CSV table of C-alpha atoms and ligand atoms in Angstrom, one decimal:
chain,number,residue,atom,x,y,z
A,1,UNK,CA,140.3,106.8,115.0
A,2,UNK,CA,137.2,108.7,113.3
A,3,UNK,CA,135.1,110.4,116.2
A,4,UNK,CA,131.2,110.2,115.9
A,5,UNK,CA,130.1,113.5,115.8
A,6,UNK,CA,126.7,114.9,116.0
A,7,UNK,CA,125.6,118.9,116.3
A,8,UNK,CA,124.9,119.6,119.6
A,9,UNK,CA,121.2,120.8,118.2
A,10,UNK,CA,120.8,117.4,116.7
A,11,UNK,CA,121.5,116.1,120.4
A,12,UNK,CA,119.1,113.8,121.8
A,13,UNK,CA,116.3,113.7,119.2
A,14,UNK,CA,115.6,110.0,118.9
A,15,UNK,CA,115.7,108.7,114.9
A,16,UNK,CA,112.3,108.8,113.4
A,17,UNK,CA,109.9,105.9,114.8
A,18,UNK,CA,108.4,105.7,111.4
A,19,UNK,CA,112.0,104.3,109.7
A,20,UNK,CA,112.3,101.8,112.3
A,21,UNK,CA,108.9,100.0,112.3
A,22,UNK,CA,108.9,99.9,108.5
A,23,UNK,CA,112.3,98.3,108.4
A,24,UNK,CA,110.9,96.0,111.3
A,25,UNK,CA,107.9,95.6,109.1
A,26,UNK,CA,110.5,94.5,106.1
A,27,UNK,CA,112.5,92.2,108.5
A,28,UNK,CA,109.8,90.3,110.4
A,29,UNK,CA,107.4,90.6,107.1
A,30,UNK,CA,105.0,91.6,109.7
A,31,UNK,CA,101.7,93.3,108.7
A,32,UNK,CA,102.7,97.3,108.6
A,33,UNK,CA,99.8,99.1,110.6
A,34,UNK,CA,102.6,101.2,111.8
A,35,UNK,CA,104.4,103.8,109.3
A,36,UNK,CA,100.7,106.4,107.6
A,37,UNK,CA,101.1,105.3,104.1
A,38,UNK,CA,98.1,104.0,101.5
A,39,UNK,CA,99.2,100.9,99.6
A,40,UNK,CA,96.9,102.4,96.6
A,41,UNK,CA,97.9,105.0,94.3
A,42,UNK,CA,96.2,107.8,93.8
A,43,UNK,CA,94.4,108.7,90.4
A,44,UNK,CA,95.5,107.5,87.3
A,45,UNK,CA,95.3,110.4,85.6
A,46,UNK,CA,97.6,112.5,87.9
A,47,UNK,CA,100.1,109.8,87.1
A,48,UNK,CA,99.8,110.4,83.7
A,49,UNK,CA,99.9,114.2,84.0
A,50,UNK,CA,103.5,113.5,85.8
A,51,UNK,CA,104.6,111.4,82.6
A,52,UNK,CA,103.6,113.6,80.4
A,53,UNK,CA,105.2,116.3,82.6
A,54,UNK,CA,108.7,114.1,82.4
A,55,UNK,CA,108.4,113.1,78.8
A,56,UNK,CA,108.0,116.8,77.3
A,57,UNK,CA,110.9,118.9,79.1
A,58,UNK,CA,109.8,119.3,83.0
A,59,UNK,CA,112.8,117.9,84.0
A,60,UNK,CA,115.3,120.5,85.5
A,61,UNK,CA,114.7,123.0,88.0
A,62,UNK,CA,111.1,124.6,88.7
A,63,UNK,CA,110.8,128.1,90.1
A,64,UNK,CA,112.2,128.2,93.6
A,65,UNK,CA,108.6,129.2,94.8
A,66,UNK,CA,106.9,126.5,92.8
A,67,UNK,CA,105.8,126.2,89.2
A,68,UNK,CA,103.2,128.9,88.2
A,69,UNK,CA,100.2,126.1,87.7
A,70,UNK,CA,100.6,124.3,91.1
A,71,UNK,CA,100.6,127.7,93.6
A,72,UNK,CA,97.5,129.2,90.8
A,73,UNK,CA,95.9,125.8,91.6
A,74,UNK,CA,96.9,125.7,95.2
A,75,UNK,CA,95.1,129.4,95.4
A,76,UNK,CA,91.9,128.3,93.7
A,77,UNK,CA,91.6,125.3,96.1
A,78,UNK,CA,91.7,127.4,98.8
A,79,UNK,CA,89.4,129.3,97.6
A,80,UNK,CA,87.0,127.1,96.5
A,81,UNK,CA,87.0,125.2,99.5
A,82,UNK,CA,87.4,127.7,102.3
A,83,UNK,CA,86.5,130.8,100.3
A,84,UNK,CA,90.3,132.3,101.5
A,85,UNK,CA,91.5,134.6,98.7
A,86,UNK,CA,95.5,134.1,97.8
A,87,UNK,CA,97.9,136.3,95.6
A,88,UNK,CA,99.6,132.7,93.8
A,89,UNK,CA,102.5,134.8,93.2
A,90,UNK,CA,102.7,135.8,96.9
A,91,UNK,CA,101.0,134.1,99.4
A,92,UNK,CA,101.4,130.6,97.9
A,93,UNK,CA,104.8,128.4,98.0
A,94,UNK,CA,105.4,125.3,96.9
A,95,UNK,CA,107.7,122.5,99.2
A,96,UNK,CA,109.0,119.4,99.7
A,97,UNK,CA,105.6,117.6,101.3
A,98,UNK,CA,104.2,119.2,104.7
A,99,UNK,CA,107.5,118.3,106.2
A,100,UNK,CA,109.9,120.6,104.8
A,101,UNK,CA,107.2,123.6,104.6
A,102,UNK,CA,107.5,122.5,108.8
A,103,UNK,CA,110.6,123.3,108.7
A,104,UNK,CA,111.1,126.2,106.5
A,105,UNK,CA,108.6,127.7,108.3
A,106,UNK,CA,110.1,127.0,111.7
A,107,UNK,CA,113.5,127.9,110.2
A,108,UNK,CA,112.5,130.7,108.7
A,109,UNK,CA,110.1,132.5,111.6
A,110,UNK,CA,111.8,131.2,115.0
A,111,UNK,CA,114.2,132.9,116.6
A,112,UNK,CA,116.2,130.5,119.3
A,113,UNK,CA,114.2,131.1,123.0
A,114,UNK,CA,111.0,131.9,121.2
A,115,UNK,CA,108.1,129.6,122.9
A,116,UNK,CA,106.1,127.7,120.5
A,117,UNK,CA,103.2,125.8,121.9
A,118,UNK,CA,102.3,122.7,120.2
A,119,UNK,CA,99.3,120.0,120.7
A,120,UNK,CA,100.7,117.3,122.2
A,121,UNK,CA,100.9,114.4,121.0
A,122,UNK,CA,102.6,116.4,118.0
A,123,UNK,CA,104.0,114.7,115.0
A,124,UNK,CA,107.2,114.2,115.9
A,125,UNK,CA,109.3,116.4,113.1
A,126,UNK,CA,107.4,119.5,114.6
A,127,UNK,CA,110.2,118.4,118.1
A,128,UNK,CA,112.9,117.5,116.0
A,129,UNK,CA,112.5,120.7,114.2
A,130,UNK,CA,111.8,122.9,117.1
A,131,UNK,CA,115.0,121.6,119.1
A,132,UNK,CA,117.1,122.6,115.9
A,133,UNK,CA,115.8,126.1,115.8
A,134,UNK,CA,116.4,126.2,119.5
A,135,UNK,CA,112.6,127.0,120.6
A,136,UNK,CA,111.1,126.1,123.5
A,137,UNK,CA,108.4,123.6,122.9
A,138,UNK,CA,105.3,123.9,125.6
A,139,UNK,CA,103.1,121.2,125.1
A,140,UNK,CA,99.5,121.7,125.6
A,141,UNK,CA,98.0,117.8,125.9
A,142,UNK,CA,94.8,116.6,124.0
A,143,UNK,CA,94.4,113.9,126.8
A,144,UNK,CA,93.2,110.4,126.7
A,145,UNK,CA,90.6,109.4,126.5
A,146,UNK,CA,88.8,111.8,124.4
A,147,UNK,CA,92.0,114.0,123.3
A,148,UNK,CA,90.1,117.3,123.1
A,149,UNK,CA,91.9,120.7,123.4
A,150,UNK,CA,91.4,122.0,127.3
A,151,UNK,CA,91.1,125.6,126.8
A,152,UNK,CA,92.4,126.7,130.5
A,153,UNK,CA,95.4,124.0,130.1
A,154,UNK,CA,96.0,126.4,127.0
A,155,UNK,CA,95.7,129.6,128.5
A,156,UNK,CA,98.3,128.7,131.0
A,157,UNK,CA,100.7,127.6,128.6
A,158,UNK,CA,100.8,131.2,127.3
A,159,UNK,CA,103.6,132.9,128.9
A,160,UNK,CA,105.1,136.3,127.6
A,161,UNK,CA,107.9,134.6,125.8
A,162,UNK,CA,104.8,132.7,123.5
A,163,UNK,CA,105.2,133.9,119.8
A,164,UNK,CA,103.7,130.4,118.2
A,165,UNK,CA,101.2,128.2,118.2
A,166,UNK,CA,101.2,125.0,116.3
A,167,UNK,CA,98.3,123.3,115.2
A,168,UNK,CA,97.6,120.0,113.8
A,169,UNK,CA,94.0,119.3,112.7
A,170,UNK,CA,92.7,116.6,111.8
A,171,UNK,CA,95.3,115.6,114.2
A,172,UNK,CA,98.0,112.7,113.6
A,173,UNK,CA,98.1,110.5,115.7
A,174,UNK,CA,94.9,110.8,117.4
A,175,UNK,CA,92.4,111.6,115.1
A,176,UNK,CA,90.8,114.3,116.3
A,177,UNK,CA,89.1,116.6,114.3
A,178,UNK,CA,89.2,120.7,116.0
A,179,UNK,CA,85.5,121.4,116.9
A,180,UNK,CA,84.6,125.6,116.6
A,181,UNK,CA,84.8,125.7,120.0
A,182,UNK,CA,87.9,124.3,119.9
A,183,UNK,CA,89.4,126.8,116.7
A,184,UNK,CA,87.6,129.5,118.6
A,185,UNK,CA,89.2,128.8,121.6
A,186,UNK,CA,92.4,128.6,120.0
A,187,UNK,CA,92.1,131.7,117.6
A,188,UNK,CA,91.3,134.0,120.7
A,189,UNK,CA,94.7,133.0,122.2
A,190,UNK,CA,96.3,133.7,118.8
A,191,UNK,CA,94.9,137.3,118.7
A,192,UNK,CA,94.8,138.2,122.2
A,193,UNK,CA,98.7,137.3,122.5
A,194,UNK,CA,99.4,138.0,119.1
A,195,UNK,CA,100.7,135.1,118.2
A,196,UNK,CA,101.2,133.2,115.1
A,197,UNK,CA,99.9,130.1,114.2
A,198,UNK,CA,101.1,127.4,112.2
A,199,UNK,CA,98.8,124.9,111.1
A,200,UNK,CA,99.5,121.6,109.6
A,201,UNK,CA,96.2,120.3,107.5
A,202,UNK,CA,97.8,117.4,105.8
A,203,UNK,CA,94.7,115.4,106.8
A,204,UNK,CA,92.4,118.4,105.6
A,205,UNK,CA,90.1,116.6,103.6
A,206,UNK,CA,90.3,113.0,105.2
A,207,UNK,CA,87.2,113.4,107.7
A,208,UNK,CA,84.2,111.2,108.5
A,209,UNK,CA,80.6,111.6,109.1
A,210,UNK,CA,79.9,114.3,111.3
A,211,UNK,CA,83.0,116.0,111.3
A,212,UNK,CA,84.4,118.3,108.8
A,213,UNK,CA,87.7,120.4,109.1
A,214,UNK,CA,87.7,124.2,109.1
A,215,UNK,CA,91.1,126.0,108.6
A,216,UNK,CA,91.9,128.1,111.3
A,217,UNK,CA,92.7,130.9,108.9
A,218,UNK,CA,89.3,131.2,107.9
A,219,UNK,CA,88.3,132.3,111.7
A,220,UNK,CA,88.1,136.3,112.0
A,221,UNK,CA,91.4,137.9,113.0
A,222,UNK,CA,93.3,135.0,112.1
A,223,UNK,CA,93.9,135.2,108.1
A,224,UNK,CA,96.6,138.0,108.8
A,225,UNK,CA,98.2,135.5,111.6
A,226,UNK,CA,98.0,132.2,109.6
A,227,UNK,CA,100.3,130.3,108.0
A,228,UNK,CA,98.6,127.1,106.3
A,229,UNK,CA,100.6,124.0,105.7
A,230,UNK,CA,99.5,121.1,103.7
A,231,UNK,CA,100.4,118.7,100.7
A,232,UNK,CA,99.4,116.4,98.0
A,233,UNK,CA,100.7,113.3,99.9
A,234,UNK,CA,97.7,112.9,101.7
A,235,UNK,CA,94.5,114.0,99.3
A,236,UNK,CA,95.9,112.4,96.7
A,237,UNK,CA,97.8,109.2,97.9
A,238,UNK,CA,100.7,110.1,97.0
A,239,UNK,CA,102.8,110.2,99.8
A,240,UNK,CA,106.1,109.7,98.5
A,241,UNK,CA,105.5,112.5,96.3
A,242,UNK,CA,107.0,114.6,98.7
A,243,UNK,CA,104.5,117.8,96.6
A,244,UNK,CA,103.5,120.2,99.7
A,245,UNK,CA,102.9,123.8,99.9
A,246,UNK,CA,102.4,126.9,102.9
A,247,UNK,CA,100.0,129.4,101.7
A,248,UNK,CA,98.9,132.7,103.7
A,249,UNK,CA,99.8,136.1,104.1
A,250,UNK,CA,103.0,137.2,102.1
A,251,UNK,CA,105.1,138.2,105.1
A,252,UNK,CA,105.1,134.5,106.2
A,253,UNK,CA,105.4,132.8,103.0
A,254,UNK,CA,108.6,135.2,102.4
A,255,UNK,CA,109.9,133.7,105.8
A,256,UNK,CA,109.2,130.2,104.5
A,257,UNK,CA,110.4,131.1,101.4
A,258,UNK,CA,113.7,132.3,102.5
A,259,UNK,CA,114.5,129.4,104.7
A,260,UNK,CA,113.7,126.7,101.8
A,261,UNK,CA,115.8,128.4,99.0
A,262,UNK,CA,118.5,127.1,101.0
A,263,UNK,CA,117.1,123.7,102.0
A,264,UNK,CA,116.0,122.2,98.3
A,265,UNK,CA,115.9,125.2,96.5
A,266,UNK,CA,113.1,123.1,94.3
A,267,UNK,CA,111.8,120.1,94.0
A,268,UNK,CA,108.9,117.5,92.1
A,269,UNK,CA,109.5,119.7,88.5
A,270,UNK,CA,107.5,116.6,86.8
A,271,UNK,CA,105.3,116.1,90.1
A,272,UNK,CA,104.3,120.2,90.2
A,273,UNK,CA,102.2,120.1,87.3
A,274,UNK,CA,101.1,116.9,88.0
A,275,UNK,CA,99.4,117.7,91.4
A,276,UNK,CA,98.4,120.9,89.9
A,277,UNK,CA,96.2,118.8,87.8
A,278,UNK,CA,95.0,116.8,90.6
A,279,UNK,CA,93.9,120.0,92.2
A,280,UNK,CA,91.8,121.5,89.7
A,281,UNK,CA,90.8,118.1,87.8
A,282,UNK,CA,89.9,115.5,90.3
A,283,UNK,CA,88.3,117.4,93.5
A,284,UNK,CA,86.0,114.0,94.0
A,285,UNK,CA,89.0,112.2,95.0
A,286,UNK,CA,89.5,112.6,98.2
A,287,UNK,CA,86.2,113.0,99.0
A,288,UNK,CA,85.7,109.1,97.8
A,289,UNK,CA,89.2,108.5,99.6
A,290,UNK,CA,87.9,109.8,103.0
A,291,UNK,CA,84.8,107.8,102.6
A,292,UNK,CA,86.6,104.6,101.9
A,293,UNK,CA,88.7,105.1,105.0
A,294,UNK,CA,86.0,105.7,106.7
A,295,UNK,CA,85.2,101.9,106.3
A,296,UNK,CA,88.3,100.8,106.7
A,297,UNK,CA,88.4,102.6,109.7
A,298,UNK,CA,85.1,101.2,111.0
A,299,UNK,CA,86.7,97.5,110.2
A,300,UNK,CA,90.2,98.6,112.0
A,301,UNK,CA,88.1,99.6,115.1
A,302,UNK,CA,86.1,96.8,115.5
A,303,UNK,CA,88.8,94.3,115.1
A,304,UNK,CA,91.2,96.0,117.3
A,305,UNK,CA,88.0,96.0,120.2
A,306,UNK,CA,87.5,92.4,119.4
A,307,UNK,CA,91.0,92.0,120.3
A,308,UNK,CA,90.5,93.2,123.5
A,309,UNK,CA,92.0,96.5,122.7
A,310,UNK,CA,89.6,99.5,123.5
A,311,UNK,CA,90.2,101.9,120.5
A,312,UNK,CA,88.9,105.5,120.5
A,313,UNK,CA,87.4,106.0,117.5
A,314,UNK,CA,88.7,108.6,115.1
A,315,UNK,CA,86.7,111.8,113.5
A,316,UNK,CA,89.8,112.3,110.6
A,317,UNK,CA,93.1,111.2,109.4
A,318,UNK,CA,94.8,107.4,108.9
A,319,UNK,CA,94.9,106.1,112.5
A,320,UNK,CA,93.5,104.7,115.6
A,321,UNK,CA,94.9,104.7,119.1
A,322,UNK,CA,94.1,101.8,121.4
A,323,UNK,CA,95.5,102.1,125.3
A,324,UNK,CA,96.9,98.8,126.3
A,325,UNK,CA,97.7,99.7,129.9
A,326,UNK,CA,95.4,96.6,131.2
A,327,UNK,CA,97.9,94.3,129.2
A,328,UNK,CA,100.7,94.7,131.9
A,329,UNK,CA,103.7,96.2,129.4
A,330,UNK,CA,105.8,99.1,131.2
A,331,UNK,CA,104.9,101.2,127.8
A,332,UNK,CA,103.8,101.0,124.0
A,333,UNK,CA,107.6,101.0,122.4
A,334,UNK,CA,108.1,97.4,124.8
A,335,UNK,CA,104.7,96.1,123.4
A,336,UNK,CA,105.0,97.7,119.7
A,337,UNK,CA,108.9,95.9,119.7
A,338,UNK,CA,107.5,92.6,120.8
A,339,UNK,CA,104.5,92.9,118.7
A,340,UNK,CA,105.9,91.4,115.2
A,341,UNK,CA,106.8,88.3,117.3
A,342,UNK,CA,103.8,87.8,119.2
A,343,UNK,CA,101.2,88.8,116.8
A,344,UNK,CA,102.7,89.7,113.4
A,345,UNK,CA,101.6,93.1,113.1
A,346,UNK,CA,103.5,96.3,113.7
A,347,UNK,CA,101.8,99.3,114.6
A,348,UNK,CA,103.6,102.4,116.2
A,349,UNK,CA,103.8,103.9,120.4
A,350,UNK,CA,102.4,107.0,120.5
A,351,UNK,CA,104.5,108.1,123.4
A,352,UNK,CA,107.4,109.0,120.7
A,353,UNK,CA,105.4,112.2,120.0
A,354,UNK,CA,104.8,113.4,123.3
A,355,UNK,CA,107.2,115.9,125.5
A,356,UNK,CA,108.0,113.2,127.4
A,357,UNK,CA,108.4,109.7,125.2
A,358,UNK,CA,110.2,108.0,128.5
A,359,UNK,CA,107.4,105.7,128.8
A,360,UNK,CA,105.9,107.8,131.9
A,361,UNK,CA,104.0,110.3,130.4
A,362,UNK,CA,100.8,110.8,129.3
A,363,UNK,CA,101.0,108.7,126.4
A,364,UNK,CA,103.0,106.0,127.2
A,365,UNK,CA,99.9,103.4,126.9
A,366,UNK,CA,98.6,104.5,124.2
A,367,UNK,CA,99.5,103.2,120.8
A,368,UNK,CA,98.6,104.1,117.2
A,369,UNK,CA,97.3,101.6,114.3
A,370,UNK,CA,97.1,103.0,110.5
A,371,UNK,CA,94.0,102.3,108.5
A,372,UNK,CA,95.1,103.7,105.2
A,373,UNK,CA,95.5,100.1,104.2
A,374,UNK,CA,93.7,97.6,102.3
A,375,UNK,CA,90.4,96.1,103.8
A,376,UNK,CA,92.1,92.8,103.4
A,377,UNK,CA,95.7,94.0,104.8
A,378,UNK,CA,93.6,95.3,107.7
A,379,UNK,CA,91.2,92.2,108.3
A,380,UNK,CA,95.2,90.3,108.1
A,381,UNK,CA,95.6,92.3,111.2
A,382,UNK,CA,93.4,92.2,113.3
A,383,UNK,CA,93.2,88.6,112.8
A,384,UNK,CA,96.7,87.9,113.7
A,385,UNK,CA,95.7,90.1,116.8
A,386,UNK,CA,92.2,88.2,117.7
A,387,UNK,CA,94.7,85.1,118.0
A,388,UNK,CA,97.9,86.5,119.7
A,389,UNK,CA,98.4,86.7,123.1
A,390,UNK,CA,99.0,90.2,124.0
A,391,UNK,CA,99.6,90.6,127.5
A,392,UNK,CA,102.9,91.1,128.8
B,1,LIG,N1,103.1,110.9,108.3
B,1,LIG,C1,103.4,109.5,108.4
B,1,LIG,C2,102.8,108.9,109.7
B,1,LIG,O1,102.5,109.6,110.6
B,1,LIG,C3,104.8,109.1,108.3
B,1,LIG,C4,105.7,109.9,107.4
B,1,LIG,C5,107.1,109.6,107.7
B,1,LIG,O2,107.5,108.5,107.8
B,1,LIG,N2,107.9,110.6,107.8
B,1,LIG,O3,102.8,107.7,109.8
């Protein structure tokens, strides 16, 4: 009889939360406030760029490090935006979306024992990823209510085994947006231990009034100790695009280089050039992007309180987080299973990316609602959720 087998670094990681939901989504044909995707395109002219790109010969493999135009555009965007100077041919490489530059970079950087210290809640390939490089993950908690970074909670996660630090701003799933004390805060660790940080800014230019997102490379000292992760997915609505990229200095980008020529090797040849020419052609998209979301947002927030779910209201990023611990479940995966059948609406437990997803930890109340949807999808649910009963 055929034996199920499973690497033992594979071991335990629970499949991704986002694959579930959706196909609970498809099943139930519930209202999908769950899995962070737009159900608009991004620009019509980027699309057109990508048919041109298939129609007249980009169709077989790009550079392993990413087609000229996308890591020259990638270097100007940096630099227009956060004045950081790159080498395209060195410091810039292109991957498949923020997720696999994660994972090049942890493959390629992490030695097995090396502590990495993450925010917690973290998204939850950065644990996935960490177990199969054999780190040890310390979580430092951005806790409820207001999920800010406690600076003396991070000191004392520092131990003399801490190489890493991994940063997620604007932050998924809370929406918090790093203030300079914060980046300050962090960015003295970083140099004082010498660590290195890896920053995932996949949300860099989705922020709201008031808040705006400063890469942490751009803080003195930390340049030559950065490694910047991002992608197209987000910017440009395209997430299934998979067009992402790790930019800073050239010792790190060989290390996520060296790692990825052996995942992909390449990827996107028709969607390089394409998001290239988003870059350098339509910089007023996002900016329009975040300020629709900003709406949407506003109209996610209010529903969800008229619901009787107190939301805290997010700086950046695709989501709100509502605690339901006055509804009587035992945790958010019980209440987010039984929501499609109560209420019609799926939205996603936060407590899958925290250290401890039993339904225990500091997160296990808390769950997380995507507003990168239509105003109408999103007025659908919170409708269904005015008129459900949601207690346990
Ligand atoms: N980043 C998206 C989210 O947080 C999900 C992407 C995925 O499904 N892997 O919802």
């Amino acid at each position: 009889m055929r034996q199920t087998h499973l690497a033992t670094r594979l071991q335990g990681i629970a499949p991704t939360i986002f694959s579930e939901m959706s196909a609970l989504a498809t099943r139930t044909g519930a209202v999908n406030l769950g899995q962070g995707f737009p159900d608009a395109d991004g620009p019509p002219s980027v699309i057109a760029a990508a048919v041109h790109a298939l129609q007249h010969g980009a169709n077989q493999y790009a550079p392993g490090p990413g087609v000229p135009a996308l890591r020259q555009a990638v270097a100007r965007h940096q630099q227009r935006h956060y004045g950081l100077e790159l080498d395209p041919d060195r410091e810039v490489v292109v991957t498949t979306g923020c997720t696999e530059a994660m994972a090049a970079a942890l493959l390629g950087l992490v030695d097995p024992g090396d502590e990495v210290i993450a925010l917690e809640p973290y998204y939850d390939s950065y644990a996935a990823m960490l177990q199969m490089v054999g780190a040890v993950r310390r979580g430092v908690t951005l806790r409820a209510p207001h999920h800010r970074l406690d600076v003396g909670e991070l000191r004392a996660a520092v131990s003399p085994r801490t190489r890493f630090l991994l940063v997620n701003s604007p932050h998924n799933p809370t929406g918090t947006v790093l203030v300079p004390d914060e980046l300050a805060a962090l960015a003295a660790v970083a140099v004082e231990h010498d660590l290195v940080v890896i920053t995932d800014e996949v949300y860099e230019h989705l922020t709201f009034t008031g808040h705006t997102h400063t890469p942490l490379a751009t803080l003195p000292g930390m340049a030559e100790r950065t490694l910047t992760l991002s992608s197209a997915g987000k910017s440009y609505s395209f997430t299934g695009w998979k067009v992402g990229w790790a930019t800073g200095p050239a010792d790190l980008v060989a290390a996520v280089l060296a790692a990825k020529q052996w995942l992909t090797f390449t990827s996107g040849s028709p969607l390089q050039p394409a998001v290239a020419h988003a870059l350098d052609h339509e910089p007023e998209f996002p900016r329009q992007l975040a300020h629709d979301l900003e709406r949407r947002r506003d109209l996610l927030c209010s529903g969800l309180e008229a619901a009787g779910l107190p939301v805290r209201v997010p700086e950046g990023a695709y989501f709100a987080t509502t605690d339901i611990s006055h509804l009587g479940w035992a945790d958010g995966a019980a209440f987010c299973r039984a929501l499609p059948e109560r209420a019609g609406v799926v939205a996603i437990p936060a407590q899958v990316f925290y250290g401890d997803p039993s339904g225990t930890g500091p997160g296990a109340q808390l769950v997380r609602w995507a507003f990168c949807k239509s105003p109408e999808v999103i007025a659908e649910g919170v409708s269904r959720l005015a008129c459900a009963d949601l207690a346990r």
